[in-house]
CSV table of C-alpha atoms in Angstrom, one decimal:
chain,number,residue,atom,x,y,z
C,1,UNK,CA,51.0,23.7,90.9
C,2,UNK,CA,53.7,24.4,92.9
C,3,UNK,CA,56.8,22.7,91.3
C,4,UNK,CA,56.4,25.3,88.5
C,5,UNK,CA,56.4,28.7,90.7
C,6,UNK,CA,59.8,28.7,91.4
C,7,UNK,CA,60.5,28.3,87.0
C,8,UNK,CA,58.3,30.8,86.8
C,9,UNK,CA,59.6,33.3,89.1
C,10,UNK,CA,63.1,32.6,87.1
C,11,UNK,CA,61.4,33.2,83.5
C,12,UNK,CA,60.0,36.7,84.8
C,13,UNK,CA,64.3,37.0,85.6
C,14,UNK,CA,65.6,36.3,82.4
C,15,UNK,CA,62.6,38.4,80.8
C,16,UNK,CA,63.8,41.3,82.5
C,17,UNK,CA,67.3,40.5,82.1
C,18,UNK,CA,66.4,39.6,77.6
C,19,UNK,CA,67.4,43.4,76.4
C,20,UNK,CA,70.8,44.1,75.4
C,21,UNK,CA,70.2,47.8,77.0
C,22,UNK,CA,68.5,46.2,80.7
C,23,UNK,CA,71.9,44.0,80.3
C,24,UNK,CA,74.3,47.2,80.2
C,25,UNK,CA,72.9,49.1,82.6
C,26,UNK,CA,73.4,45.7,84.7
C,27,UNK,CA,76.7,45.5,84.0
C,28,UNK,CA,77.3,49.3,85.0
C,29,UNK,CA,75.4,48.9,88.1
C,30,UNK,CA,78.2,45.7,88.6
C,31,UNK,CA,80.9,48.2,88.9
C,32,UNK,CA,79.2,50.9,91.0
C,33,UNK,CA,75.7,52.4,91.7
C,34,UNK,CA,74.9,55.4,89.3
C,35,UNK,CA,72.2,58.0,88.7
C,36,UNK,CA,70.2,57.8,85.4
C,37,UNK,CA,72.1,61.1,84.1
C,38,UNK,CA,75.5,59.1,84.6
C,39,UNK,CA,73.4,55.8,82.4
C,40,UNK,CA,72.1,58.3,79.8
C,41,UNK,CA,75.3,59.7,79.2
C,42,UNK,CA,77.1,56.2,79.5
C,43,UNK,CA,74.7,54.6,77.2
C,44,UNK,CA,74.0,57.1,74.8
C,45,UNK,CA,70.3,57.1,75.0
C,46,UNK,CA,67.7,59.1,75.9
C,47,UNK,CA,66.8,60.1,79.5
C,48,UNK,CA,63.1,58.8,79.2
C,49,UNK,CA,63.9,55.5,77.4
C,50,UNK,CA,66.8,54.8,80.3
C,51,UNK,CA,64.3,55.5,83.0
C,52,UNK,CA,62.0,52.9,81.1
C,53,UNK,CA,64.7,50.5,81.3
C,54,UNK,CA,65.3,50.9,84.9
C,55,UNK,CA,61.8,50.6,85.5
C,56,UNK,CA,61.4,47.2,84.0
C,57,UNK,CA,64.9,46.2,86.1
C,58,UNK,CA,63.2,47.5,89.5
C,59,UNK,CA,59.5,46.3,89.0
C,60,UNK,CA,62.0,43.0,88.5
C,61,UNK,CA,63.3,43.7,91.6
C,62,UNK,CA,66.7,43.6,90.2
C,63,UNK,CA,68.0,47.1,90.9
C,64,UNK,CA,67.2,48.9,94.1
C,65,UNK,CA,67.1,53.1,94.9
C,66,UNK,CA,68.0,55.7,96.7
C,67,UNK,CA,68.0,59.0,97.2
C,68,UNK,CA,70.4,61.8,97.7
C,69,UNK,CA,69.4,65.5,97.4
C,70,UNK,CA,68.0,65.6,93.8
C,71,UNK,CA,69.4,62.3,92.6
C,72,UNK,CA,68.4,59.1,92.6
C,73,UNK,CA,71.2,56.3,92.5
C,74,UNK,CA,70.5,52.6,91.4
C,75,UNK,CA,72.6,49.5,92.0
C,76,UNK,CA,71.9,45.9,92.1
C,77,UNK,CA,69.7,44.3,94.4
C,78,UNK,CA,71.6,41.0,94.5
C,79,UNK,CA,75.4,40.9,94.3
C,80,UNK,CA,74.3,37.3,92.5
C,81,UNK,CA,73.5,39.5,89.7
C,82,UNK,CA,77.1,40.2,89.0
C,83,UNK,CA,77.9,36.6,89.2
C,84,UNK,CA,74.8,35.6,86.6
C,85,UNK,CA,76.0,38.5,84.1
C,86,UNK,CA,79.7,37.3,83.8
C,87,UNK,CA,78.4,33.4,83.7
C,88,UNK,CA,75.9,35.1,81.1
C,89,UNK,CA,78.8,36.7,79.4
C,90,UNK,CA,80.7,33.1,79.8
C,91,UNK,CA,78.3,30.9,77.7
C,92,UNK,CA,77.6,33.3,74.7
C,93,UNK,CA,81.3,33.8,74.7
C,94,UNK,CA,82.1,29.8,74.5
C,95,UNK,CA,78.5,29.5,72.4
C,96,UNK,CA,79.7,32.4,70.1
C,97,UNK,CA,83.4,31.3,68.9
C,98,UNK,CA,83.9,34.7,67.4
C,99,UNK,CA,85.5,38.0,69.6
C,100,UNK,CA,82.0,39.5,71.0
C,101,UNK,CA,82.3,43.2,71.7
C,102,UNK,CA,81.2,44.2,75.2
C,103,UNK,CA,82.0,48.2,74.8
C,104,UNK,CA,83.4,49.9,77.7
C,105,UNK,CA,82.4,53.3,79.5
C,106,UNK,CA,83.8,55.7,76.7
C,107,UNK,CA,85.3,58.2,78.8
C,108,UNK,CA,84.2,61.2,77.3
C,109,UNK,CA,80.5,60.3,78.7
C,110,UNK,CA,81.7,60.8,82.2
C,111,UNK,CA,82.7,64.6,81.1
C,112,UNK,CA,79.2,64.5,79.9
C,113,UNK,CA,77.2,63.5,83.1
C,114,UNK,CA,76.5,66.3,84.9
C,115,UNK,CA,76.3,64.3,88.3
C,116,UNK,CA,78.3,65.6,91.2
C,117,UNK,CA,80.8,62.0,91.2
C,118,UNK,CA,81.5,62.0,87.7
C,119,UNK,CA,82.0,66.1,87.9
C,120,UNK,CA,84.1,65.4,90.6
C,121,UNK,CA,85.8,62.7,88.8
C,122,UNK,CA,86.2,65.3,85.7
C,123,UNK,CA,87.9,67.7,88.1
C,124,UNK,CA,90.0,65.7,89.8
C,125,UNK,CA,91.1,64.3,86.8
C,126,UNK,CA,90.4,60.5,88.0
């Protein structure tokens, strides 16, 4: 049936995008592309369950990859991602009623990352 491909194609979206963790790493990738050292330290969480989560996100074809010397870096796919989070962010904030947290980068998990940009960041002193 073909009226229902294109619904379906946008429930396997908002599957990938349904984990508050897929959501944050979204909403990093918003600001700038980043290495999965720079999202493990960012999000607190282990390497192997961030790569997991990026996974999902590419397979989804959300995020995209590249390359550079040992790293990889990921950023969205679709700058209409950006647009869908903070519409996203819109109705549960006008759903919720209440102050909703949305945390920010803490900045002591830039010191932490070990990748060249945020070490050069540390140096530099932003």
């Amino acid at each position: 049936n073909m009226t229902m491909d294109g619904y379906e194609k946008q429930a396997q979206l908002f599957r990938a995008l349904s984990h508050p963790v897929r959501l944050r790493i979204l909403d990093i990738l918003a600001r700038q592309e980043a290495c999965v050292c720079h999202l493990t330290a960012v999000l607190d969480q282990r390497q192997p369950y961030v790569s997991q989560q990026l996974a999902t996100l590419r397979d989804a074809g959300l995020v995209a990859d590249r390359r550079e010397g040992t790293l990889i870096y990921y950023r969205l796919a679709d700058e209409h991602l950006a647009r869908l989070l903070g519409e996203g962010r819109a109705v549960v904030e006008d759903l919720g009623g209440d102050e909703l947290a949305f945390p920010a980068v803490p900045q002591q998990a830039l010191d932490n990352c070990p990748c060249p940009r945020c070490q050069s960041q540390v140096i530099s002193g932003r």
